[in-house]
Coordinates of C-alpha atoms and ligand atoms in Angstrom, one line a residue:
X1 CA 13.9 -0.3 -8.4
X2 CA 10.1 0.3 -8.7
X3 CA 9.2 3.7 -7.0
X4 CA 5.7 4.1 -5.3
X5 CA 4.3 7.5 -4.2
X6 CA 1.6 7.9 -1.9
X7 CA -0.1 11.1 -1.5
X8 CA -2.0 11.9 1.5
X9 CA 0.4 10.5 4.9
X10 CA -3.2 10.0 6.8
X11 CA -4.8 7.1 8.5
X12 CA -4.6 5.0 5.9
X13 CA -1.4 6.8 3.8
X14 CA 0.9 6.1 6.7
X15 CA 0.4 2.5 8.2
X16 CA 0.0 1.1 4.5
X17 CA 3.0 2.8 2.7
X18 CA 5.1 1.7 6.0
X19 CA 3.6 -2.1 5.6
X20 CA 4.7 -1.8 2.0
X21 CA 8.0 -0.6 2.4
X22 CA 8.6 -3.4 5.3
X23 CA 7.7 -6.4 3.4
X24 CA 8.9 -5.3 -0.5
X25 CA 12.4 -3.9 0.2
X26 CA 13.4 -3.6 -3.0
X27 CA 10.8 -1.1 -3.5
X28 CA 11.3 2.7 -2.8
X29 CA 8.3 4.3 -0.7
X30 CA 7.5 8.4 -0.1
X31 CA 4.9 9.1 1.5
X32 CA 4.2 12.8 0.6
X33 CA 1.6 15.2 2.0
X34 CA 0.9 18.9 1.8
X35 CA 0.6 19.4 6.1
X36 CA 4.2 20.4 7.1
X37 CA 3.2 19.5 10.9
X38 CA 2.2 16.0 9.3
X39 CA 5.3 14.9 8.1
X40 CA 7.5 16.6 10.2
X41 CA 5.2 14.3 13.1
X42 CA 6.3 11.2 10.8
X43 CA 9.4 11.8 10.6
X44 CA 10.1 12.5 14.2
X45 CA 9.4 10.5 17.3
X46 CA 6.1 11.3 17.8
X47 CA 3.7 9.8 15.1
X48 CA 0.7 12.1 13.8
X49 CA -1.5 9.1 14.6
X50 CA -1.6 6.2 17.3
X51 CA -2.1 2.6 16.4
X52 CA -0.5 -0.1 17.8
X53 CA 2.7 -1.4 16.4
X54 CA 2.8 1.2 13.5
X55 CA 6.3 2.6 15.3
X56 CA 8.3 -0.8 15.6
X57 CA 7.2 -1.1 11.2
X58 CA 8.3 3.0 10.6
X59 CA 11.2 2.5 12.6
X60 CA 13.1 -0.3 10.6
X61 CA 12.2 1.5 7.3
X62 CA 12.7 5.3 7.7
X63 CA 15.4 6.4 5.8
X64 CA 16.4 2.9 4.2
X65 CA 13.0 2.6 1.8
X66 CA 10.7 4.7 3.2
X67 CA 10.7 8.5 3.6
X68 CA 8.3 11.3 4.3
X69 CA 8.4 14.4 2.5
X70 CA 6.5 17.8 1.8
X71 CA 8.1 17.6 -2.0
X72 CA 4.4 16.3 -3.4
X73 CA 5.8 17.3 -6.6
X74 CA 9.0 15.6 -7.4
X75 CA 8.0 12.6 -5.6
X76 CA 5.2 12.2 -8.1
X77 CA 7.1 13.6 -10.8
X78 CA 10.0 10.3 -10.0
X79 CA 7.5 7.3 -8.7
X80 CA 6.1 4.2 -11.3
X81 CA 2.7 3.9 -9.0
X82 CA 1.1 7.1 -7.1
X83 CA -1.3 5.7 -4.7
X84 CA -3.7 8.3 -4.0
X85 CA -4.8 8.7 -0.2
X86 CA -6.3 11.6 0.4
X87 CA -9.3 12.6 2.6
X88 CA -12.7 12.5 0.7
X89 CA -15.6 13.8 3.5
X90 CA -18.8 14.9 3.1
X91 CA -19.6 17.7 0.8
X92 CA -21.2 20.7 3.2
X93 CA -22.3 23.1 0.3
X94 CA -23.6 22.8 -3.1
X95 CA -25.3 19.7 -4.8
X96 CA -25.5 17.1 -2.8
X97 CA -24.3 18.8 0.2
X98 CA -24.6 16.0 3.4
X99 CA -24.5 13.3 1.3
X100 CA -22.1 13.1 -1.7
X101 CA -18.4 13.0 -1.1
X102 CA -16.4 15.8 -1.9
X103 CA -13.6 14.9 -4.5
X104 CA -12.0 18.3 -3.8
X105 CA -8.8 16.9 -2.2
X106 CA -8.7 14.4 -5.2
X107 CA -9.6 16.4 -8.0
X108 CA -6.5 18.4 -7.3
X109 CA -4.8 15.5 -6.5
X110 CA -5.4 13.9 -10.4
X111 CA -4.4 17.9 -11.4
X112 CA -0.9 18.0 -10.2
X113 CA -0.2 14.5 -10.6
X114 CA -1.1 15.6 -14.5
X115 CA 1.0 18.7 -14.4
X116 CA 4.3 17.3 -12.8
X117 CA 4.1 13.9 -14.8
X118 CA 7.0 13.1 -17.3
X119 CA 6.6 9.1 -17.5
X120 CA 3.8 6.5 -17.9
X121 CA 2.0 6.2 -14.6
X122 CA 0.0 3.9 -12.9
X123 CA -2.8 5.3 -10.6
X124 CA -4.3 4.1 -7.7
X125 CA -7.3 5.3 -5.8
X126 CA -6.4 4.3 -2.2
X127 CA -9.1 6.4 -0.4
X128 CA -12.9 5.5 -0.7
X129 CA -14.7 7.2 -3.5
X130 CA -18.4 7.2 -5.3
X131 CA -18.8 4.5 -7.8
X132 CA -17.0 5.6 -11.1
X133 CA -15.0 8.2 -9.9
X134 CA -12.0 6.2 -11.4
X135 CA -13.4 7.2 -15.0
X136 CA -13.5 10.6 -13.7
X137 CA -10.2 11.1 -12.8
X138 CA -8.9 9.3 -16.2
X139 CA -10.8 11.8 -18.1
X140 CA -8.6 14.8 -16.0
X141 CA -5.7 12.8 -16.3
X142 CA -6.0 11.8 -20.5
X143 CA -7.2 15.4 -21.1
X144 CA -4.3 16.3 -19.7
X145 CA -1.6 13.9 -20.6
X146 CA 1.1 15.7 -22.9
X147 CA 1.1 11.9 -24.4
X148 CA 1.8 10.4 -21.1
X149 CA 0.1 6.6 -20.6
X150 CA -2.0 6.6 -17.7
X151 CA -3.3 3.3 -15.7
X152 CA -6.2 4.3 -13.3
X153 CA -6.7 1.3 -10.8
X154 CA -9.1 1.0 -7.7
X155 CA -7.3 -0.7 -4.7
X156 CA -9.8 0.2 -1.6
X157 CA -8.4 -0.1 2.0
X158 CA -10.1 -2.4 4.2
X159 CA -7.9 -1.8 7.7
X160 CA -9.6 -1.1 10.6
X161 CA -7.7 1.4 13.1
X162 CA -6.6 0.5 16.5
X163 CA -5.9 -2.8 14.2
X164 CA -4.2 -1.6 11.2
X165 CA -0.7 -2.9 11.0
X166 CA -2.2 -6.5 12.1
X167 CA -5.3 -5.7 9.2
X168 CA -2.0 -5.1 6.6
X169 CA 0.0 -7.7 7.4
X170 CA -3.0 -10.8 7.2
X171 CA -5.3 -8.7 5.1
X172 CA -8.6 -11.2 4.4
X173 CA -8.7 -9.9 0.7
X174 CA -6.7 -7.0 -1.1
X175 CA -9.2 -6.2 -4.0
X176 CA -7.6 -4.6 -7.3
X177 CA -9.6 -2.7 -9.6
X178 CA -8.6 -1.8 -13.1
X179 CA -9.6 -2.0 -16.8
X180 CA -10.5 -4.9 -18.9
X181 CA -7.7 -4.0 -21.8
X182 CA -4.4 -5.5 -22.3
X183 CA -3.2 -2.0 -20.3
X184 CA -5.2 -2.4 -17.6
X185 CA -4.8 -6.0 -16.8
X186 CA -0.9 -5.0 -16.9
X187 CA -1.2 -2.9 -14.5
X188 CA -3.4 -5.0 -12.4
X189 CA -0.2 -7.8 -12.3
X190 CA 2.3 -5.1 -11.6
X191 CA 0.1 -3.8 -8.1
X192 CA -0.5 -7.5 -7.5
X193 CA 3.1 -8.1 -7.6
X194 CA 3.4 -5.6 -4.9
X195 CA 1.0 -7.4 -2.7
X196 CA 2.1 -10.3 -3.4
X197 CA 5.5 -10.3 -1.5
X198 CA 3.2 -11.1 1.4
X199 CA -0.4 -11.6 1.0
X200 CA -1.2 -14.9 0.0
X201 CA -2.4 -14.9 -3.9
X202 CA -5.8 -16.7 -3.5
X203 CA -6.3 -13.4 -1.5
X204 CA -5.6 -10.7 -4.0
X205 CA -9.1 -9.8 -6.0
X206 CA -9.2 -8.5 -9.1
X207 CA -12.6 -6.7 -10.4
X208 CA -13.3 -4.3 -12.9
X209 CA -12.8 -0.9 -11.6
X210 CA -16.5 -0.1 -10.7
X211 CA -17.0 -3.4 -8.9
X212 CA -13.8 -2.4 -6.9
X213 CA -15.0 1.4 -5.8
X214 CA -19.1 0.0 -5.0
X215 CA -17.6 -3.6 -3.0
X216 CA -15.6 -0.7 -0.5
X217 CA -19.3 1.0 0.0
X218 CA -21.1 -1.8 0.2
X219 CA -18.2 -3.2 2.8
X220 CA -18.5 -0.4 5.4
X221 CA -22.6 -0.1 4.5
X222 CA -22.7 -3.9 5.6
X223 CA -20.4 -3.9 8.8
X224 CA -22.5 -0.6 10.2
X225 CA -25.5 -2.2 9.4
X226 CA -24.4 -5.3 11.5
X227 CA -24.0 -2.5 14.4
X228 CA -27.3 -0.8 13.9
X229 CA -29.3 -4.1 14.0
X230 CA -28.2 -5.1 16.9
X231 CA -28.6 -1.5 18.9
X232 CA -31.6 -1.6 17.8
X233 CA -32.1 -5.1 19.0
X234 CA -30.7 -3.6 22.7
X235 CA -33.7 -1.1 22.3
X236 CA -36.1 -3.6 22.6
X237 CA -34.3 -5.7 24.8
X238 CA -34.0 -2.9 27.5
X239 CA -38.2 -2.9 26.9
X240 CA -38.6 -6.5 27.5
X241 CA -36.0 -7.6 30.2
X242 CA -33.9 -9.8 27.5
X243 CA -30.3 -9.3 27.7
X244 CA -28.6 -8.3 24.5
X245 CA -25.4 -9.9 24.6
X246 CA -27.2 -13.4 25.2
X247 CA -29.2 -12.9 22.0
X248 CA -26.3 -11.5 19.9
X249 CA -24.3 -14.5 21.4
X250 CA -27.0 -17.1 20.5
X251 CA -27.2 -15.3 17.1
X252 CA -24.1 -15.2 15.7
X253 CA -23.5 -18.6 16.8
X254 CA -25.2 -19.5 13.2
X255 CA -22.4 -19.9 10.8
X256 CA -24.7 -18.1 8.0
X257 CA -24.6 -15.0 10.4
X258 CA -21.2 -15.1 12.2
X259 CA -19.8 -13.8 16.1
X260 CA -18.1 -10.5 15.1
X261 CA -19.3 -7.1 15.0
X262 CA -22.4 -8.0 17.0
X263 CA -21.6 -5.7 20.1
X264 CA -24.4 -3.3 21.3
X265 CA -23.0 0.1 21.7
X266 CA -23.4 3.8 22.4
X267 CA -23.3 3.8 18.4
X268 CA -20.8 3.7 15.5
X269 CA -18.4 6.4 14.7
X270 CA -15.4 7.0 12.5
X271 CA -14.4 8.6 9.3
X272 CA -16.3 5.9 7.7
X273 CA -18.9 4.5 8.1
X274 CA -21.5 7.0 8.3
X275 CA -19.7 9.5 5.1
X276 CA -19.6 6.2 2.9
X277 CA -23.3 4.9 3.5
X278 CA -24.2 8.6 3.1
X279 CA -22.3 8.3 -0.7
X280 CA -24.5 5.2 -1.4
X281 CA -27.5 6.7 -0.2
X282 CA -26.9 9.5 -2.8
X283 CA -25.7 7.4 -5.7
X284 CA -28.7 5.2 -5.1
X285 CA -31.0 8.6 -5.5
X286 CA -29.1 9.7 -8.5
X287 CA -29.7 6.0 -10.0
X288 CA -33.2 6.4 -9.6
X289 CA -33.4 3.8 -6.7
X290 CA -35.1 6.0 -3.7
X291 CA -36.2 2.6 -1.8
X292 CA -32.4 1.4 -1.7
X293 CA -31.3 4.6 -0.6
X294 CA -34.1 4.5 3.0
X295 CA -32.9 1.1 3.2
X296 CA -29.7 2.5 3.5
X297 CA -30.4 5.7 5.0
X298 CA -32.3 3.5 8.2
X299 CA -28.5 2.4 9.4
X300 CA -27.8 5.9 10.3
X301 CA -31.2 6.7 11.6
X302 CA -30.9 3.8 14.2
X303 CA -27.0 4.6 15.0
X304 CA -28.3 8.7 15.7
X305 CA -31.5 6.8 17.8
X306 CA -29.2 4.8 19.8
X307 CA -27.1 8.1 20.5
X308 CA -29.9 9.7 21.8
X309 CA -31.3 7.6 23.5
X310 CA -28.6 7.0 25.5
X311 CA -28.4 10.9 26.4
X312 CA -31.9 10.6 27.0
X313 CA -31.7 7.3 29.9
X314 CA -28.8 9.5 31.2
X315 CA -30.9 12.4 32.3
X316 CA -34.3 10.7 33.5
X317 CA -32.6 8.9 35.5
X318 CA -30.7 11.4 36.8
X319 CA -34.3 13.2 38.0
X320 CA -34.7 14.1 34.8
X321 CA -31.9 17.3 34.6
X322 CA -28.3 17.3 34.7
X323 CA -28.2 21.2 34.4
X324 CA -24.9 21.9 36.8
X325 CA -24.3 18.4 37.2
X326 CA -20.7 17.5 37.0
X327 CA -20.5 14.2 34.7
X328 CA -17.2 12.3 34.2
X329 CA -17.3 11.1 30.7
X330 CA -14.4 7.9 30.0
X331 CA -13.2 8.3 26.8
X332 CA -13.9 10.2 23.7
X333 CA -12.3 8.2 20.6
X334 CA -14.4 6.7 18.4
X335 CA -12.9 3.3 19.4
X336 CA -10.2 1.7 21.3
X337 CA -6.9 1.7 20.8
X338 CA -6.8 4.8 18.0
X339 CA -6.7 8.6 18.9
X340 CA -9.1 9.4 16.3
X341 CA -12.1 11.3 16.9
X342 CA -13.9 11.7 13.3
X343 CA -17.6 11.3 13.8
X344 CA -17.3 9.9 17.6
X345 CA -20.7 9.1 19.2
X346 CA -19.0 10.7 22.2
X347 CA -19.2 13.8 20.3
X348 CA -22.8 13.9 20.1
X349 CA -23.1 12.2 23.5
X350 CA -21.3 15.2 24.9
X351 CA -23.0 17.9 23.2
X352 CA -26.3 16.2 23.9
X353 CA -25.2 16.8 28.0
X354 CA -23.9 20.1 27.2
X355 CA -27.5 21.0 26.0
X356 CA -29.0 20.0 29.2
X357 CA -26.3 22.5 30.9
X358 CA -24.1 19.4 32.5
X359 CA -20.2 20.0 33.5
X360 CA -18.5 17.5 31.8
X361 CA -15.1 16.2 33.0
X362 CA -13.8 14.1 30.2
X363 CA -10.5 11.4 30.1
X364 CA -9.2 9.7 26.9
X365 CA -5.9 8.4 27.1
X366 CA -4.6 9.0 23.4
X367 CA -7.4 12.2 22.8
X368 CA -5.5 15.6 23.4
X369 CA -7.7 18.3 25.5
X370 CA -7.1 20.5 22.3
X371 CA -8.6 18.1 19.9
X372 CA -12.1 17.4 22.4
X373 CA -12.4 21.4 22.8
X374 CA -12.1 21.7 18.9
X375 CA -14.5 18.8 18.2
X376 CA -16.8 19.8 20.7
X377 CA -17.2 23.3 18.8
X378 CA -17.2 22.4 15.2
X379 CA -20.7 21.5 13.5
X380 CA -21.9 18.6 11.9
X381 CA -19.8 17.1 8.6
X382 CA -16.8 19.7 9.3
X383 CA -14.5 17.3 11.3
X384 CA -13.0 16.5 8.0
X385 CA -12.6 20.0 6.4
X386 CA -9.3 21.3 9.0
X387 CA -9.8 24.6 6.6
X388 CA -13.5 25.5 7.7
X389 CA -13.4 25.4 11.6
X390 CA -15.9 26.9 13.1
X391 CA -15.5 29.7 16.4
X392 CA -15.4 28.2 19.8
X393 CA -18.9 27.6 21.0
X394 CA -20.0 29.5 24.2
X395 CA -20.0 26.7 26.1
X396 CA -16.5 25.3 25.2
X397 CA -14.5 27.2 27.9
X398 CA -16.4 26.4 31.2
X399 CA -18.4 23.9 30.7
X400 CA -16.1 21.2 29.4
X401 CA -13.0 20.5 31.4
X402 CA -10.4 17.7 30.4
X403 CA -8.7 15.9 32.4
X404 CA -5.8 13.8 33.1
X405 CA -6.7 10.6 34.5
X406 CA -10.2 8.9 35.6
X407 CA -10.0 9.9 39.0
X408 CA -9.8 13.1 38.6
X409 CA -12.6 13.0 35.9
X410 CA -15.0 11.2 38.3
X411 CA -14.2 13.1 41.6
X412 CA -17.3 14.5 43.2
X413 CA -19.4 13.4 39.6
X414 CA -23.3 12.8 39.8
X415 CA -22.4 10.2 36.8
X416 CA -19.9 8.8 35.0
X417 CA -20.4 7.7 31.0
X418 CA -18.0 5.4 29.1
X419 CA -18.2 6.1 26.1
X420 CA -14.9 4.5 24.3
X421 CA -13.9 0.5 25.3
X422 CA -10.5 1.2 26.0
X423 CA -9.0 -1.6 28.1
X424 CA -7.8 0.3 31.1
X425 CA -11.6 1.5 32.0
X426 CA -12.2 -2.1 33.0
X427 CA -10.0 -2.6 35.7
X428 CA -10.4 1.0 37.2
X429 CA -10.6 1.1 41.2
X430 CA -14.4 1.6 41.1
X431 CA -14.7 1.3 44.7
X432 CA -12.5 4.4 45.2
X433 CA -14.4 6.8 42.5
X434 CA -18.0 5.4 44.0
X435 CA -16.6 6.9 47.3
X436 CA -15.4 10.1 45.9
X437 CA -18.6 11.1 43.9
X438 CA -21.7 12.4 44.8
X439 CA -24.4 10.2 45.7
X440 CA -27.0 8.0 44.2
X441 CA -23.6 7.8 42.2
X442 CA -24.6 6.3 38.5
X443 CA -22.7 4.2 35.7
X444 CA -23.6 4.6 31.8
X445 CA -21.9 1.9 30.5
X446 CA -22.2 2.7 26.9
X447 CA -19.5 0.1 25.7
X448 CA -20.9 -2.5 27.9
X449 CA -17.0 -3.1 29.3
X450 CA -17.6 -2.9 32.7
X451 CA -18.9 -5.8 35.4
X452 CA -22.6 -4.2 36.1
X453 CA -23.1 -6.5 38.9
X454 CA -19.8 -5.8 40.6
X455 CA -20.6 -2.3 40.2
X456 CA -24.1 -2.8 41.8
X457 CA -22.5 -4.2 44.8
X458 CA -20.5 -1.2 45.6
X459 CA -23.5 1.1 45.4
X460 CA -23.7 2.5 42.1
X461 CA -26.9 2.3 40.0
X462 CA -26.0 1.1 36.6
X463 CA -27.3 1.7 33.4
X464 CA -25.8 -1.1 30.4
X465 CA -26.7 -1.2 27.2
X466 CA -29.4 -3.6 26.0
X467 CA -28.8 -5.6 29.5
X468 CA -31.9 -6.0 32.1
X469 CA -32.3 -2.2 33.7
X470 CA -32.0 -1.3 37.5
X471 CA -35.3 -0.8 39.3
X472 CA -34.2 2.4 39.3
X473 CA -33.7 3.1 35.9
X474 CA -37.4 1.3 35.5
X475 CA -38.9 4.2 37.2
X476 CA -37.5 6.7 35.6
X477 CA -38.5 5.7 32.1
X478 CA -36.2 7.2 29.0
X479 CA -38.2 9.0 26.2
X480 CA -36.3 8.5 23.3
Ligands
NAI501 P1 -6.7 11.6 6.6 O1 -7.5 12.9 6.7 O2 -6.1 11.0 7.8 O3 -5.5 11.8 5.5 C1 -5.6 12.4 4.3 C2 -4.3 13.2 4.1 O4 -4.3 13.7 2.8 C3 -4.2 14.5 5.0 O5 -3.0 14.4 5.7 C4 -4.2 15.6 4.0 O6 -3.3 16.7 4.4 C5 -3.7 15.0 2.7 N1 -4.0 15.6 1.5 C6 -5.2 16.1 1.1 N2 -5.1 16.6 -0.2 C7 -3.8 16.5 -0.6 C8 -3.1 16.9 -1.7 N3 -3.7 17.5 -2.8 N4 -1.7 16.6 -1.8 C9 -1.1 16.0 -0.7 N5 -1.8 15.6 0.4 C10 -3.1 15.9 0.5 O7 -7.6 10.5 5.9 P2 -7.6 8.9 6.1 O8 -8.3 8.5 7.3 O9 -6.2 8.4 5.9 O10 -8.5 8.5 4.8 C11 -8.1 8.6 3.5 C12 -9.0 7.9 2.6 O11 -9.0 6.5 2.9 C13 -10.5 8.3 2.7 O12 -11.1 8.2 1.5 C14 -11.1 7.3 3.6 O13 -12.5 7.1 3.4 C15 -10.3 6.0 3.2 N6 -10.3 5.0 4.3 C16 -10.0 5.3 5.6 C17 -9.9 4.4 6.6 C18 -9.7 4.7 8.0 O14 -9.8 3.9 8.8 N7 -9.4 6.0 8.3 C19 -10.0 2.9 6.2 C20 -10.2 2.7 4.8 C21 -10.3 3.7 3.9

């Protein structure tokens, strides 16, 4: 029986090792991590992380061929592939610091997987790292090696979450990484053998390894992109009366450009997107390419714009303040569907209120009122780093209440935000919450879910996105 290893049960750890262990049961899967209350969550009823359909998969493999465990050691120590998925932020200190990923987590990661080994081991970098970190870790794992053969391969994950167990199980490509030598290729077959008990083979790409680590980069650097060019498109379209989800609809109706990831939003957030362009920003500026890197950098500019300027169009049109205004903000993930918060525009949404002295009164169903207080304190960059939290901020106790339900959040509210497209915010009884808040009672659709005109009807002003703005909101012109 071939024995896999995975270390690091997060995001990605989890949902792919359970995938793996559902479709390859002759293959023995532990999932090993160094959080005690991570594990213990997997292995109980209670997941550590939502996603849709990830409970039915752990269910009918716990215990038969897939198992969670604290024992890092003599999991690695017993398994044929280690898969390694473990976090890999932004660096906050030292060279590079805001930019370059911080290899911490895998550096001693590649150390105890050196120390513990007794058998020839295949390697796989799971979680997204800088272009050529794969030689890096060979290097600590060769130097190391008490004559032990080590196969490093580069096998990026390209789920989404809120969609991952769908995203495993029809993947569009798995890509495979690895070295152009008899070894390598070897080890190339035996991960595609893996994948191939269910992904079909004309689907399985295999690349040297530093094509593998840049194509995950240039992935997420090219799907952001796709979000930034058309908030910035919603800028503009606010300015001139066009309606942004006519143009991205007549846009991606060209089969060169495509229909998805063409929504106008409040911004992009997630563990992703913004860390990795930041890595190919700085490995651009360390190649010498400094006119790559502002191309690159430009896609994060334009997501903080649109961020802000959507704080901004909620307080002119509030009269310009919302200092002891209560505001209901709906939702707080960074998308539907997930409980995650890394890098949330909501986060910046929210703090942006907070710094204009609003109450806010926020509702996500899946976010805990522990995890918005503690994102709502920390600074920049250390959502990532659980070991460097910062202290509560002053305004963390009374100005941010969280709530239970959308009701409650929007009772007597000056405005409401909605901030994450979860389903449920569409069908809520908007008639009742326009009569409980205070009026002119406003809407800032920042997901562009809701029915604006509907909503217009009732008696709120509405602000959406990129869509053709309310007199109101005409004369009360947002500096951004
Ligand atoms: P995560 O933070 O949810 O999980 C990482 C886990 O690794 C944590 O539970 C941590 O305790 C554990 N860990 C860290 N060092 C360890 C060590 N030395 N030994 C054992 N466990 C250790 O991170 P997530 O979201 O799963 O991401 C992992 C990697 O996958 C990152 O590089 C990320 O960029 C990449 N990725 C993430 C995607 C996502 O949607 N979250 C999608 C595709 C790739």
């Amino acid at each position: 029986m071939v024995k896999i290893c995975c270390i690091g049960a997060g995001y990605v750890g989890g949902p792919t090792m359970a995938v793996i262990a559902l479709k390859c049961p002759s293959i023995e899967v532990a999932v090993v991590d160094i959080s005690v209350a991570r594990i213990t969550a997997w292995n109980s009823d209670e997941l550590p992380i939502y996603e849709p359909g990830l409970d039915d998969v752990v269910k009918q493999c716990r215990g038969k061929n897939l198992f969670f465990s604290t024992e890092v050691e003599k999991h690695v120590s017993e398994a044929d592939i280690i898969f390694v998925s473990v976090n890999t932020p932004t660096k906050t200190r030292g060279l590079g610091a805001g930019k370059a990923a911080d290899l911490t987590y895998w550096e001693s990661a590649a150390r105890m997987i050196a120390d513990v080994s007794k058998s020839d081991k295949i390697v796989v970098e799971k979680s997204t790292v800088p272009v050529k970190t794969a030689e890096a870790i060979e290097k600590i794992l060769t130097h190391n090696s008490k004559g032990i053969n080590y196969q490093i391969l580069s096998n990026p994950e390209f789920l989404a979450e809120g969609t991952a167990i769908q995203d495993l199980f029809h993947p569009d490509r798995v890509l495979i990484g690895g070295r152009d030598t008899p070894e390598g290729q070897k080890a190339i077959q035996t991960l595609k053998k893996v994948y191939a008990h269910w992904v079909p083979e004309d689907r399985i790409i295999c690349t040297n390894l530093w094509s593998a680590e840049l194509s995950k980069l240039a992935a997420n650097a090219f799907l952001a992109q796709r979000i930034s060019s058309v908030n910035a498109m919603s800028a503009l379209c606010e300015a001139t009366g066009a309606d942004v989800t006519q143009v991205s609809n007549a846009v991606g109706k060209d089969s060169r450009i495509g229909p998805k990831f063409l929504n106008a939003s409040v911004g992009f957030g997630g563990s992703c997107f913004q860390k990795d362009i930041l890595n190919l920003v700085y490995i651009c500026e360390c190649n010498g390419l400094p006119e790559v890197a502002s191309y690159w950098k430009q896609v994060i500019k334009v997501n903080d714009y649109q961020k802000s300027r959507f704080v901004n169009r909620m307080v002119s049109s509030m009269f310009n303040t919302v200092s002891g205004k209560k505001i209901a903000v709906l939702g707080f993930a960074f998308k539907k569907d997930t409980g995650d918060t890394r890098e949330t525009p909501a986060i910046d949404v929210c703090k942006g209120l907070l710094g204009d002295s609003a109450h806010l009164s926020i509702y996500d169903p899946q976010v805990t009122q522990e995890q918005i207080q503690r994102d709502l304190s920390m600074e920049k960059f250390d959502w990532d780093h659980p070991t460097h939290l910062q202290p509560m901020s002053p305004y963390g106790v009374k100005q941010v209440s969280v709530v239970s339900d959308a009701h409650e959040a929007t009772k007597d509210a000056h405005g409401l935000c909605i901030l994450t497209e979860w389903d449920e915010f569409k069908t809520l009884d908007f008639k009742r919450i326009y009569d409980n808040m205070q009026k002119p009672a406003f809407v800032f659709d920042g997901r562009n879910v809701v029915d604006a005109s509907k909503l217009r009807e009732i008696g709120f002003i509405v602000y959406s996105i990129g869509k053709p703005l309310d007199a109101w909101l005409k004369d009360m012109p947002a500096v951004a």
